Short mmCIF file of C-alpha atoms and ligand atoms in Angstrom, two decimals:
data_model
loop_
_atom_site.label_atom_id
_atom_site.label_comp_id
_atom_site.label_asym_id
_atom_site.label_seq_id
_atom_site.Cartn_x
_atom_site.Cartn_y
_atom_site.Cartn_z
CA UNK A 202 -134.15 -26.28 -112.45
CA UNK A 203 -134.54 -22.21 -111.69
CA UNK A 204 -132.77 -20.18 -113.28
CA UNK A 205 -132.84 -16.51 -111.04
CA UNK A 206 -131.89 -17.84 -108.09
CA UNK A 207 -133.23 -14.05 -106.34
CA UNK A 208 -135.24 -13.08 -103.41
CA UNK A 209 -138.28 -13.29 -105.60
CA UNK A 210 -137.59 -16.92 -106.68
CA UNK A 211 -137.16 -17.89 -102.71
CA UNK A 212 -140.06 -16.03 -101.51
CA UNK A 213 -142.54 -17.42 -104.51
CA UNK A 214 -141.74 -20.50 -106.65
CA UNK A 215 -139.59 -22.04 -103.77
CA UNK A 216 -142.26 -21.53 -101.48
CA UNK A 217 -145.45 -22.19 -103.64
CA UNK A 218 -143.11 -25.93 -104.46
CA UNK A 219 -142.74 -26.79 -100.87
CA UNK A 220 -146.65 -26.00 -99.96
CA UNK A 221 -147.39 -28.28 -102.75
CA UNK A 222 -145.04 -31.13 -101.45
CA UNK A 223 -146.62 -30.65 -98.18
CA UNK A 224 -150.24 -30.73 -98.57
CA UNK A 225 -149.92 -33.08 -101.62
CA UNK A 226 -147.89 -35.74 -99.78
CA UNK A 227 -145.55 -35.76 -103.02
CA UNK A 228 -141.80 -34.83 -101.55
CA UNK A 229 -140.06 -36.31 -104.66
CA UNK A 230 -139.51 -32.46 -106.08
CA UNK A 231 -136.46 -30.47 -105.05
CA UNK A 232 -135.06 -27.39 -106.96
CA UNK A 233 -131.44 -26.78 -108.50
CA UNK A 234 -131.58 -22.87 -108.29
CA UNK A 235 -129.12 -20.91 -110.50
CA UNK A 236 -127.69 -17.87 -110.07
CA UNK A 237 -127.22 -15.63 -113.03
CA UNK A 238 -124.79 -12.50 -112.74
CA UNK A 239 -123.76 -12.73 -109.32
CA UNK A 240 -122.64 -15.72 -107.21
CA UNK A 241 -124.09 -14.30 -103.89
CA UNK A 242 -126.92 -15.87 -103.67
CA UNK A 243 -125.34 -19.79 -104.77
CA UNK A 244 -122.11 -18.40 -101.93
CA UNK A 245 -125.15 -17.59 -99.62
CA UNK A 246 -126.95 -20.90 -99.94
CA UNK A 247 -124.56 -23.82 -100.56
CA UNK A 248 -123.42 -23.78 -97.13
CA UNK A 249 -126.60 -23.95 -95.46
CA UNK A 250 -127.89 -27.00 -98.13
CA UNK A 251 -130.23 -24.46 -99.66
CA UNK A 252 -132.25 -23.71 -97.02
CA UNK A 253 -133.50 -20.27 -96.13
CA UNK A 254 -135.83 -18.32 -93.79
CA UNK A 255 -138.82 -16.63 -95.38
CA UNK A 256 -139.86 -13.77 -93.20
CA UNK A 257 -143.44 -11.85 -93.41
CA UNK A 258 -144.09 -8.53 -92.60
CA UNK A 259 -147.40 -6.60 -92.04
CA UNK A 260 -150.68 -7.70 -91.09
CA UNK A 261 -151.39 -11.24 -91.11
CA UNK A 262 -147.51 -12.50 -91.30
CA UNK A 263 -147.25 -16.09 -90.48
CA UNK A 264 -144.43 -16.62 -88.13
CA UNK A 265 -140.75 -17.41 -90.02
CA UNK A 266 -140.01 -20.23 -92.10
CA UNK A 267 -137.35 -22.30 -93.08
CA UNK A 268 -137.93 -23.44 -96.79
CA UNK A 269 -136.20 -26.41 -98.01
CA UNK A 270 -137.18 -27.18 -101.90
CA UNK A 271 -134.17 -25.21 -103.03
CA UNK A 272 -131.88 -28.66 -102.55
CA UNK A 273 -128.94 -27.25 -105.10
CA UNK A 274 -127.54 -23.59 -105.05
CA UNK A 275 -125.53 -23.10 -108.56
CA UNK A 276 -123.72 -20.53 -109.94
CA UNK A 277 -124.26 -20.16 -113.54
CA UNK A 278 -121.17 -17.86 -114.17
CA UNK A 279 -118.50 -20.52 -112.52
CA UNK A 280 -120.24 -23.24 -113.64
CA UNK A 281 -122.63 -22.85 -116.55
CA UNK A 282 -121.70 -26.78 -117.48
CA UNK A 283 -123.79 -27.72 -114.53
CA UNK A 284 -126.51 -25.78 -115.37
CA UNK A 285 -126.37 -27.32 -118.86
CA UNK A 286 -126.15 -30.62 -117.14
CA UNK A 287 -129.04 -30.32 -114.84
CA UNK A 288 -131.87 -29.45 -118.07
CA UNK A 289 -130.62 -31.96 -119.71
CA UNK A 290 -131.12 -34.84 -117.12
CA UNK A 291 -134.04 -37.16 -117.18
CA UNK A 292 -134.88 -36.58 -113.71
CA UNK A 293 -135.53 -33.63 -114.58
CA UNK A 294 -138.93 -31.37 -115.78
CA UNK A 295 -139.05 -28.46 -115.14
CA UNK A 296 -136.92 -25.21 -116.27
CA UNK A 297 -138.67 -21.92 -114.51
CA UNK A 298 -137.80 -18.92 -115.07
CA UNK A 299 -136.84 -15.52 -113.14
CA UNK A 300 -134.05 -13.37 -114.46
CA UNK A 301 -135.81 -9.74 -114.43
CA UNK A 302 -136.80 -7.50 -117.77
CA UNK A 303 -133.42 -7.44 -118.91
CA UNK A 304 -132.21 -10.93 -118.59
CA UNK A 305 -134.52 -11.83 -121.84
CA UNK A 306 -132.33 -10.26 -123.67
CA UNK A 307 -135.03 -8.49 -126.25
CA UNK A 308 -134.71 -7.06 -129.26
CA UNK A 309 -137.21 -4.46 -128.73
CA UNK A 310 -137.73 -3.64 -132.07
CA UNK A 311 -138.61 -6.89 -133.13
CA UNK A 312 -140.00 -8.49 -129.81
CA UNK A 313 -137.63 -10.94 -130.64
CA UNK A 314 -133.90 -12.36 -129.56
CA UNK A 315 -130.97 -9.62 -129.65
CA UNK A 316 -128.92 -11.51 -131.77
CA UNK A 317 -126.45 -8.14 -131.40
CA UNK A 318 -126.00 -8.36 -127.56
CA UNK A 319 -122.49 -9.54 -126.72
CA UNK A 320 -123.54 -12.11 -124.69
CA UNK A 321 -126.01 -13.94 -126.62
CA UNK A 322 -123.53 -13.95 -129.71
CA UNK A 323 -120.88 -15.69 -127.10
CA UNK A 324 -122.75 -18.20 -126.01
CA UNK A 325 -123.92 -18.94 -129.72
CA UNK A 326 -120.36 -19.50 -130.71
CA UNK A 327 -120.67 -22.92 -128.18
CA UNK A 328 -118.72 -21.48 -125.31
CA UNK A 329 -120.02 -22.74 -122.12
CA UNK A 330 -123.14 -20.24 -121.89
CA UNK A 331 -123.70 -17.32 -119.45
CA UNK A 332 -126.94 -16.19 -120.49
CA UNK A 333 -130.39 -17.50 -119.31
CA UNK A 334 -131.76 -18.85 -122.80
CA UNK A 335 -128.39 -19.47 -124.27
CA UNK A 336 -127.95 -21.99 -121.16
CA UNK A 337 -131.64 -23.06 -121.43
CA UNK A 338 -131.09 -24.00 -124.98
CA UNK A 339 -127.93 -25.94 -124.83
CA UNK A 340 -129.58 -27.87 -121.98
CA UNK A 341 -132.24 -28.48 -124.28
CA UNK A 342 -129.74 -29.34 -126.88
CA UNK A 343 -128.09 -31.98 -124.68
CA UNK A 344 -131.53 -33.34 -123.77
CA UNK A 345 -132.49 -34.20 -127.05
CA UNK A 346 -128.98 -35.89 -127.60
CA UNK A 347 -129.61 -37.81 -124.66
CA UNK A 348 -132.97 -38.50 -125.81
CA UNK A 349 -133.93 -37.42 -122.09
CA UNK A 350 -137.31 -36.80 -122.54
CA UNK A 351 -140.20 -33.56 -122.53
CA UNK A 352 -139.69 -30.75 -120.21
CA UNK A 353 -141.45 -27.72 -119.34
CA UNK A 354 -139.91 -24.15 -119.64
CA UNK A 355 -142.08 -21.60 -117.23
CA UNK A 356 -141.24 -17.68 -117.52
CA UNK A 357 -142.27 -16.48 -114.51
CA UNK A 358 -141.41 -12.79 -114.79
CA UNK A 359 -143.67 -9.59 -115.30
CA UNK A 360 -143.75 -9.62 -119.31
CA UNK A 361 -146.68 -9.90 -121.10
CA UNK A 362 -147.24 -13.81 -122.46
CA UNK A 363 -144.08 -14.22 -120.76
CA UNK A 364 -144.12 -18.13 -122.04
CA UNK A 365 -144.83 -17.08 -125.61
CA UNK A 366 -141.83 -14.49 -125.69
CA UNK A 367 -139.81 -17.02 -123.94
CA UNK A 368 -140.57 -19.37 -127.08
CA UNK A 369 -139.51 -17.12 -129.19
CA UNK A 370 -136.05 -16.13 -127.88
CA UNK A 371 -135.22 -20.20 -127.27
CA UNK A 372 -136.23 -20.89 -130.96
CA UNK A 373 -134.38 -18.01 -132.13
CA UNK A 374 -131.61 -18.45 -130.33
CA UNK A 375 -131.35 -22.18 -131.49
CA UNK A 376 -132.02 -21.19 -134.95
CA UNK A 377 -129.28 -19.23 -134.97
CA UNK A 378 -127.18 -22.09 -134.42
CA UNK A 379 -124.93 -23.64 -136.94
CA UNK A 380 -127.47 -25.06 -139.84
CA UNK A 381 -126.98 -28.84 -138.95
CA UNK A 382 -127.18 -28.06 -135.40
CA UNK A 383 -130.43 -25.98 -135.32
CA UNK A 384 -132.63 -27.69 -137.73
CA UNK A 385 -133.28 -30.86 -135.59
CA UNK A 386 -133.22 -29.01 -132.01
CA UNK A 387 -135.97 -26.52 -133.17
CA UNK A 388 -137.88 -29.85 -134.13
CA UNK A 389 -136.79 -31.32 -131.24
CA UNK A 390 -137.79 -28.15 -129.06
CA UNK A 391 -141.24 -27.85 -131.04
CA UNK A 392 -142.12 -31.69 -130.35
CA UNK A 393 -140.50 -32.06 -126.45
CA UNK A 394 -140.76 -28.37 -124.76
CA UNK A 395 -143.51 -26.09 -123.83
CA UNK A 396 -143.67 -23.20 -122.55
CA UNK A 397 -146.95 -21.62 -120.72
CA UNK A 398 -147.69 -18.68 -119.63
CA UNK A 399 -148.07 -17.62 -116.23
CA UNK A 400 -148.87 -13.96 -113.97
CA UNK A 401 -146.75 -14.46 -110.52
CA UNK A 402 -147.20 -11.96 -108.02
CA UNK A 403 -145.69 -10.78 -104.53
CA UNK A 404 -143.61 -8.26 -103.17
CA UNK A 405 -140.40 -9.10 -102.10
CA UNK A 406 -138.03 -6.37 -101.20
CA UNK A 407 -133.99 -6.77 -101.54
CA UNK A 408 -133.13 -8.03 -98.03
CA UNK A 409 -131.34 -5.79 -96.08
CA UNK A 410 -128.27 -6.28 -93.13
CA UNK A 411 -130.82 -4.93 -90.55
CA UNK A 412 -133.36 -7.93 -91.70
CA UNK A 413 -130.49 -10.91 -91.52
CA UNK A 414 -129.75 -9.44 -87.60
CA UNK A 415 -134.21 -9.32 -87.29
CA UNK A 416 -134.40 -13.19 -88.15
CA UNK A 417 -131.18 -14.08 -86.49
CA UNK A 418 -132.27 -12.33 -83.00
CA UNK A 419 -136.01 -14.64 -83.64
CA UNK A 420 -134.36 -17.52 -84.88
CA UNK A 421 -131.42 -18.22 -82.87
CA UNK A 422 -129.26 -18.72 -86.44
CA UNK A 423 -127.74 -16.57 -88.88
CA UNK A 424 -129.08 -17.46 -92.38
CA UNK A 425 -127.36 -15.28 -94.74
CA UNK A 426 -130.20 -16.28 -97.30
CA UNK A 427 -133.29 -15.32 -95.52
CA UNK A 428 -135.93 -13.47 -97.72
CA UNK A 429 -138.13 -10.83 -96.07
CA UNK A 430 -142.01 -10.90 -98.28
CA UNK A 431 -145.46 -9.46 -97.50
CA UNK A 432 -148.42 -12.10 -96.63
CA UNK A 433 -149.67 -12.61 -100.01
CA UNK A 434 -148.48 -14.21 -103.01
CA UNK A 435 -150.59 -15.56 -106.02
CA UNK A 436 -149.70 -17.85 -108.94
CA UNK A 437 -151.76 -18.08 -112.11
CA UNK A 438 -150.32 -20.63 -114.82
CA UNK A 439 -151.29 -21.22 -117.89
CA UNK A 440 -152.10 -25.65 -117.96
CA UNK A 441 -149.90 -27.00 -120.58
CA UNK A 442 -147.01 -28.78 -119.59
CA UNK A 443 -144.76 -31.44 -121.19
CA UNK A 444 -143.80 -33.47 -118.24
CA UNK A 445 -144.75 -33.38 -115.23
CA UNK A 446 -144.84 -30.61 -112.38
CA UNK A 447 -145.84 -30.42 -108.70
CA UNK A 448 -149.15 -29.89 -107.49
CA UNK A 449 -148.81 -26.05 -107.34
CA UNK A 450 -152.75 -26.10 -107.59
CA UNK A 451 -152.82 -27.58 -104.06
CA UNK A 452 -150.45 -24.60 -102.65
CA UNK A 453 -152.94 -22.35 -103.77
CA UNK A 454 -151.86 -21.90 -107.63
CA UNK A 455 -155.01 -20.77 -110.49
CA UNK A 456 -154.64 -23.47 -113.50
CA UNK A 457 -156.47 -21.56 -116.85
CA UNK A 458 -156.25 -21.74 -120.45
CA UNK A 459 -155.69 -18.16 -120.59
CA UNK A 460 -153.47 -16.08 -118.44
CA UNK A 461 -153.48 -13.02 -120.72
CA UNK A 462 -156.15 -11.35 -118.58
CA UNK A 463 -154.33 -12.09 -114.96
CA UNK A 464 -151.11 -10.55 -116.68
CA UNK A 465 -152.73 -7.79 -118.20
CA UNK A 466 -154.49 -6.67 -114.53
CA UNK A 467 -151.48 -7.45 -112.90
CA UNK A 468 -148.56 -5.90 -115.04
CA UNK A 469 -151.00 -2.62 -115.64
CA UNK A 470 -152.41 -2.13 -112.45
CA UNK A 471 -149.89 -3.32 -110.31
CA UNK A 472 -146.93 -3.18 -111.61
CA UNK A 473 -147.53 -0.13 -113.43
CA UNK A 474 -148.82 2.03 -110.50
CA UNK A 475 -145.79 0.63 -108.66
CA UNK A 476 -143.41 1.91 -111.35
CA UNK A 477 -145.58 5.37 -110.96
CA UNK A 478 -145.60 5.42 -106.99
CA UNK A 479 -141.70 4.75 -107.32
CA UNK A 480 -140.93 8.03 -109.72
CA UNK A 481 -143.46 10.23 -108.12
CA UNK A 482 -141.71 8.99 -104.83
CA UNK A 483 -137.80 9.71 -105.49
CA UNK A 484 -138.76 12.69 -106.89
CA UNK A 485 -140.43 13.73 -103.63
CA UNK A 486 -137.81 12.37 -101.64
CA UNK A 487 -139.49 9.34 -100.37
CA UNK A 488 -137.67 6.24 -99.70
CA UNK A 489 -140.00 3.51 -99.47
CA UNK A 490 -142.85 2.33 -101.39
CA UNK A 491 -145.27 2.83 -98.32
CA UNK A 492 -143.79 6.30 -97.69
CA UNK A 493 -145.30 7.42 -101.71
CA UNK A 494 -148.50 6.16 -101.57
CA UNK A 495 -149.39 7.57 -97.71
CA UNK A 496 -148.83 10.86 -100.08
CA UNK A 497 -152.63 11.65 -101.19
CA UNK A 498 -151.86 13.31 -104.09
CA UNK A 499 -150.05 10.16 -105.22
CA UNK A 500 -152.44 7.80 -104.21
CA UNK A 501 -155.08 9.83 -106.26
CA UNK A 502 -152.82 9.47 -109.45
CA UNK A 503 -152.80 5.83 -108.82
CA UNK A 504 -156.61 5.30 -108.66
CA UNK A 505 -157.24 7.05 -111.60
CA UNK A 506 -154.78 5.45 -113.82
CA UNK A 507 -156.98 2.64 -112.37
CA UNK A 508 -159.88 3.39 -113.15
CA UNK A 509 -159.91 5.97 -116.05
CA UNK A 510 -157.12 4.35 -118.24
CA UNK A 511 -156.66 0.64 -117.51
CA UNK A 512 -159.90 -1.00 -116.16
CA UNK A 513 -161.82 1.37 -119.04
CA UNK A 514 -159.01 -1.05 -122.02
CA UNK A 515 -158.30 -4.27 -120.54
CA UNK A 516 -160.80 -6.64 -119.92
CA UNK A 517 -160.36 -8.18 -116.81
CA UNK A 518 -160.36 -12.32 -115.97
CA UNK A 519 -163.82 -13.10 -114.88
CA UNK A 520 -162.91 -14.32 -111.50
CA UNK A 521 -161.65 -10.98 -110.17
CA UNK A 522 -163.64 -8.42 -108.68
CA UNK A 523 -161.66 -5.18 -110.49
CA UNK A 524 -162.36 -2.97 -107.74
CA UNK A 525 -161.53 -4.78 -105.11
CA UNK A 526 -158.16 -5.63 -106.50
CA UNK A 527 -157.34 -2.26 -107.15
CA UNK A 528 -158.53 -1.34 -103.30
CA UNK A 529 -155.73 -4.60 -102.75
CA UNK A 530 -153.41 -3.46 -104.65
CA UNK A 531 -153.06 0.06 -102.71
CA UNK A 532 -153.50 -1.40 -99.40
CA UNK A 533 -150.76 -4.09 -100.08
CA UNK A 534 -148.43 -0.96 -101.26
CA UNK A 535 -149.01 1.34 -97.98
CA UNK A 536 -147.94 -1.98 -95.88
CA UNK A 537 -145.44 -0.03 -93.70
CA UNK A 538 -143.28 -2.97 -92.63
CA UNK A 539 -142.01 -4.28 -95.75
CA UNK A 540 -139.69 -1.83 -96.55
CA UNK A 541 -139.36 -1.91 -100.15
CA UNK A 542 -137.83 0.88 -101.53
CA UNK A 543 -138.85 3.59 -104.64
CA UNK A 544 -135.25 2.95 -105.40
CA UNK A 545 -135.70 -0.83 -105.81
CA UNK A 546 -139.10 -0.96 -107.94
CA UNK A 547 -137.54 1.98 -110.00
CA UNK A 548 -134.65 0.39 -111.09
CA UNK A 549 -134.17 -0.89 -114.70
CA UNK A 550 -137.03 1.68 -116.06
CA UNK A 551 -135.97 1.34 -119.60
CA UNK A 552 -137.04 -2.40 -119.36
CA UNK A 553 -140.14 -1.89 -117.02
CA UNK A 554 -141.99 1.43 -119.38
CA UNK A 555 -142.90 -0.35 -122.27
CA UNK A 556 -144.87 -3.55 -120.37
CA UNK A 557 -146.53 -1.39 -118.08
CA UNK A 558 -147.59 1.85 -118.83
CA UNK A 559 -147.03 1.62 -122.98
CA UNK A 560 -150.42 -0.31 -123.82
CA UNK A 561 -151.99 1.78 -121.40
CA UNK A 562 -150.65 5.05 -123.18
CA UNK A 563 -151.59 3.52 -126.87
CA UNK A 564 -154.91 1.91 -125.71
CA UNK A 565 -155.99 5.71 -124.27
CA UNK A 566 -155.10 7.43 -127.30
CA UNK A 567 -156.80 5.33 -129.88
CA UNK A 568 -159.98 5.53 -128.02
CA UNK A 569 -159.14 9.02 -128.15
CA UNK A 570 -158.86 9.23 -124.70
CA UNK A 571 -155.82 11.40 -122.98
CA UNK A 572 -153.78 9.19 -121.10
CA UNK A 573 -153.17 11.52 -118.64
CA UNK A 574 -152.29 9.13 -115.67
CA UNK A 575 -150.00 7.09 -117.20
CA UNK A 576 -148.26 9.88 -119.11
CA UNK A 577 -147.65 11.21 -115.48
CA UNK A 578 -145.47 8.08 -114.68
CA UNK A 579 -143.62 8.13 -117.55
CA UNK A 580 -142.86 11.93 -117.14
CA UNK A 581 -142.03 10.68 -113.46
CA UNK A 582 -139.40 7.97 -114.82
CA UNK A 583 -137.82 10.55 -117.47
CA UNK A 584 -137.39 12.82 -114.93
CA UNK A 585 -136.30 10.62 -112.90
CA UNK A 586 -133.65 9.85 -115.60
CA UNK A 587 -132.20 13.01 -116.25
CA UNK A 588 -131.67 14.34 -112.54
CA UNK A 589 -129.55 11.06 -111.80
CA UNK A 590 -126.18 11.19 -112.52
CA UNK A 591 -125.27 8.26 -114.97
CA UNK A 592 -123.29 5.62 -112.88
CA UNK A 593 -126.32 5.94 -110.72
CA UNK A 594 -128.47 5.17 -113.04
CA UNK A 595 -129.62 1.38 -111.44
CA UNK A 596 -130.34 0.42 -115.37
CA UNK A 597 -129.11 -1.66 -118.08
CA UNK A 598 -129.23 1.46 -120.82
CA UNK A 599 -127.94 3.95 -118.17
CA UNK A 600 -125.03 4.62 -120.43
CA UNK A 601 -127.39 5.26 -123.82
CA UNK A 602 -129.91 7.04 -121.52
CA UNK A 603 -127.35 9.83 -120.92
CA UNK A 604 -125.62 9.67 -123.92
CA UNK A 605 -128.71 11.08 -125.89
CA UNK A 606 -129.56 13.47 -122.79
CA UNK A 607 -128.99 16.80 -123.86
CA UNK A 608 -126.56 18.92 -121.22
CA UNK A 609 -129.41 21.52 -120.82
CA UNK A 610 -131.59 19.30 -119.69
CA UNK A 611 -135.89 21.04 -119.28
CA UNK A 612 -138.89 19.28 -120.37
CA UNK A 613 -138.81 20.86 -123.48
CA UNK A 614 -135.17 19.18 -124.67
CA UNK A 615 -135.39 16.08 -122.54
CA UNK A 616 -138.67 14.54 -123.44
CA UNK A 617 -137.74 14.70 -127.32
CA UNK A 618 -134.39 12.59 -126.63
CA UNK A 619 -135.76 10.13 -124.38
CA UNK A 620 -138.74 9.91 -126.95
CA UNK A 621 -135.94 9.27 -129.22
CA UNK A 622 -134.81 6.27 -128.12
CA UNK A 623 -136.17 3.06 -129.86
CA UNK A 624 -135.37 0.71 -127.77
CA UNK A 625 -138.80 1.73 -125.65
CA UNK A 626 -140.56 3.76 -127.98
CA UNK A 627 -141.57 3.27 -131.08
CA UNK A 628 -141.46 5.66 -133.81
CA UNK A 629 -145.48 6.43 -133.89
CA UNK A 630 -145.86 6.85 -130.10
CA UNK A 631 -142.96 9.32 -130.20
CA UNK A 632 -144.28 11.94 -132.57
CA UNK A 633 -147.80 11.41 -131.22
CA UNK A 634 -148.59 15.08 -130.11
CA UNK A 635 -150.92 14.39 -126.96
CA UNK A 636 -148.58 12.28 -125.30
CA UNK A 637 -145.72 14.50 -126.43
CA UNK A 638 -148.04 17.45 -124.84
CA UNK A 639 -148.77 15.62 -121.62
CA UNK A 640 -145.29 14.77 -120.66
CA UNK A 641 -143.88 18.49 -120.92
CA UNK A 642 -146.56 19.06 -118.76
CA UNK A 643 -146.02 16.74 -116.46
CA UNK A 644 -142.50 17.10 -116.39
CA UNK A 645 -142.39 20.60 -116.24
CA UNK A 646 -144.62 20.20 -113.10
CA UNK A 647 -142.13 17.58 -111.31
CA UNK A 648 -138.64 19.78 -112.37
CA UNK A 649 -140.14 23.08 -111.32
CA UNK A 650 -142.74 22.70 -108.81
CA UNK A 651 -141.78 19.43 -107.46
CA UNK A 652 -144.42 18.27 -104.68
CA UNK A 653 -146.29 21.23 -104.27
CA UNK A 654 -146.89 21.91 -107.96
CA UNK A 655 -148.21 17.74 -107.97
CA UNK A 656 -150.30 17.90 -105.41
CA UNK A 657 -151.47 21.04 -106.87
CA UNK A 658 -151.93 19.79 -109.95
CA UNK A 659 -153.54 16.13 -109.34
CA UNK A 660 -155.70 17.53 -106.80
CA UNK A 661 -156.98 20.61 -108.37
CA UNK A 662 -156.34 19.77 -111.91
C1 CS2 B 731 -141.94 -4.38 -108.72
C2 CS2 B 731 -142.23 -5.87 -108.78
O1 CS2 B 731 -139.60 -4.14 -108.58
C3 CS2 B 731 -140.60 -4.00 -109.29
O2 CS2 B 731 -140.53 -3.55 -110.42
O3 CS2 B 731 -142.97 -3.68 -109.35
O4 CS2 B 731 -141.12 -6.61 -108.46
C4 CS2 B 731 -143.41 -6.23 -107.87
O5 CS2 B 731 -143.10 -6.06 -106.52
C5 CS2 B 731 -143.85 -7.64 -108.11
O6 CS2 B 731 -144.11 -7.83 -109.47
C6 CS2 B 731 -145.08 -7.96 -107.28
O7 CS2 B 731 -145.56 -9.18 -107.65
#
């Protein structure tokens, strides 16, 4: 079962499954993919049996690919039974995992299950459930009624110990259950279900008309699911599983006892300088990804949040060779024909800030270090907030966001109401002066000077 039935799910985990089917000689896996909010994807799919083209761009692109593990295309919101259903069969064992930031459904204060979100309290009442963990855990609830054995839940989004939060919100959600109800499944679920970590990485931009007409014109077909990825793609997972799983190690996949590292390099240094080269790049006007960091100024900011504020706190996994992931990292960002946009990577900020650039920010100060670097991208993203007009806003707290924006809107009255808000920052990092000092700065830079005043500043300053 996947639940995220996106691009990324097609162009990863669909892809790393059929590699291992191939070079393992083991074909009996297939994946029932779910759709959450929209039915696109399962409209997209069903028709064509769940196949799709994968198409690579930039240098070293293997020619295109139809994938066929995805064997069932679902949509959750006409048919959330089904999902329910599918956990809770034998034959199945697996349940993986990519909904985005916001389809957790956090409590950020607590780290924990937003009891208070609409849709979570719905689906706890026992109506057929629309969101991702309230439909994981009444599969899992139906499972251990059926007495249909251990499975494996795998989180394979960009949040740190992304199997240990997803714990969490399944156990809290089924405590919160009616009392007879919940106290056997959270046994059940503690006994039957686990739930590792893992780092997944590769880009994969929304596809776009212009790439359906590319891979029709090449491949003679119109495949209204095709995926467009760069060459690379990397899976680290953390070994401990309840049931069995494909051979993802044969595909290429890292097996460890501790993914906290992997997730730490990736979500800081990648995903964070992403986040920054997406702010810095709307703000300048640039559409793509490629377009920000062929912008020295921005590329500079990037390697120094590199090397000054996250390879100087995390410690990295022993395998990797820091620097030359970094020097990856960049070069994978300035690849020209992927087309992924600034828009794209900086949508949902509210829900992307906190697991990228936060640590970074807190780690920096209480070495008593400035986090100057990372400050810069969050200055980018408030901006970046306040000069777009609410409905178009591509994030979940769009509406909050510009409710607590004041209507004069400098760095001086902005950055103290988006500090303000506690669903990203906490009370102590929002009255810490330094940071407080280094966003006005920054964003005082961006609003007045705008390109000329960064370069000016990251170059010179
Ligand atoms: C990106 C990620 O959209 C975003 O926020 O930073 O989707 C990024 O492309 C992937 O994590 C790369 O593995």
């Amino acid at each position: 079962m996947h639940l995220g039935l996106g691009a990324f799910a097609r162009a990863h985990t669909a892809v790393f499954t059929e590699n291992a089917m191939l070079k393992s000689g083991d074909h009996s896996w297939g994946i029932a993919g779910v759709t959450q909010r929209s039915r696109t994807v399962a409209r997209q799919l069903a028709p064509q049996d769940g196949l799709f083209t994968v198409s690579e761009r930039g240098a070293g692109a293997a020619p295109l690919r139809v994938v066929s593990s995805i064997t069932e295309a679902i949509s959750g919101t006409d048919d959330p039974d089904a999902v329910v259903e599918r956990i809770s069969a034998s034959t199945t064992a697996l349940v993986t995992l990519t909904i985005t930031e916001k389809g957790y459904r956090i409590n950020p204060r607590t780290g924990g299950l937003d009891t208070t979100d609409t849709q979570i309290e719905a689906d706890l009442t026992g109506q057929p459930p629309q969101t991702a963990i309230g439909q994981t855990v009444r599969g899992l609830q139906r499972r251990s009624a059926r007495d249909a054995g251990p499975v494996t839940v795998l989180s394979c989004d960009n949040l740190p110990a992304n199997g240990e939060l997803t714990h969490r919100l399944v156990q809290e959600f089924a405590a919160a259950l009616p009392r007879p109800e919940a106290d056997p499944l959270c046994r059940w679920i503690e006994a039957n279900v686990t739930f590792p970590n893992t780092m997944v990485d590769r880009m994969v931009p929304a596809t776009t008309p212009a790439d359906l007409d590319a891979v029709e014109d090449e491949l003679g077909l119109r495949d209204e699911g095709a995926v467009v990825a760069e060459p690379f793609l990397q899976w680290v997972i953390e070994d401990h599983f309840a049931a069995r799983r494909p051979r993802w190690e044969d595909a290429g996949a890292v097996f460890t006892q501790d993914v906290a590292p992997w997730e730490a390099a990736k979500l800081q240094l990648l995903n964070a300088s992403h986040s920054m080269l997406a702010y810095l790049g709307m703000a300048a006007g640039k559409a793509t990804i490629s377009e920000s960091v062929a912008e020295d100024a921005f590329l500079a900011a990037c390697r120094r949040m590199m090397a000054e504020e996250v390879l100087t706190t995390i410690s990295t996994p022993d395998q990797l060779d820091a620097d030359a992931y970094c020097a990856q990292i960049l070069s994978r960002f300035a690849n020209p024909a992927l087309g992924h946009t600034t828009a794209k990577v900086g949508s949902d900020g509210s829900q992307k800030i906190g697991p990228r650039l936060l640590s970074t920010v807190r780690d920096n100060l209480a070495a008593g270090r400035e986090p100057r670097w990372a400050a810069l991208a969050v200055a980018a993203w408030m901006q970046h907030v306040a000069s777009t007009p609410a409905p178009q806003l591509d994030d979940p707290l769009a509406t909050t966001l510009h409710e607590i924006l004041p209507a004069n809107r400098t760095a001086t009255t902005v950055i103290p109401a988006l500090l303000g808000c506690r669903t990203i920052f906490d009370e102590q990092l929002a009255t810490q002066p330094v940071f407080t000092a280094l966003l006005t700065h920054w964003y005082s830079i961006i609003d007045t000077h705008g390109l000329e005043g960064l370069r000016n500043e990251i170059n010179h300053g």
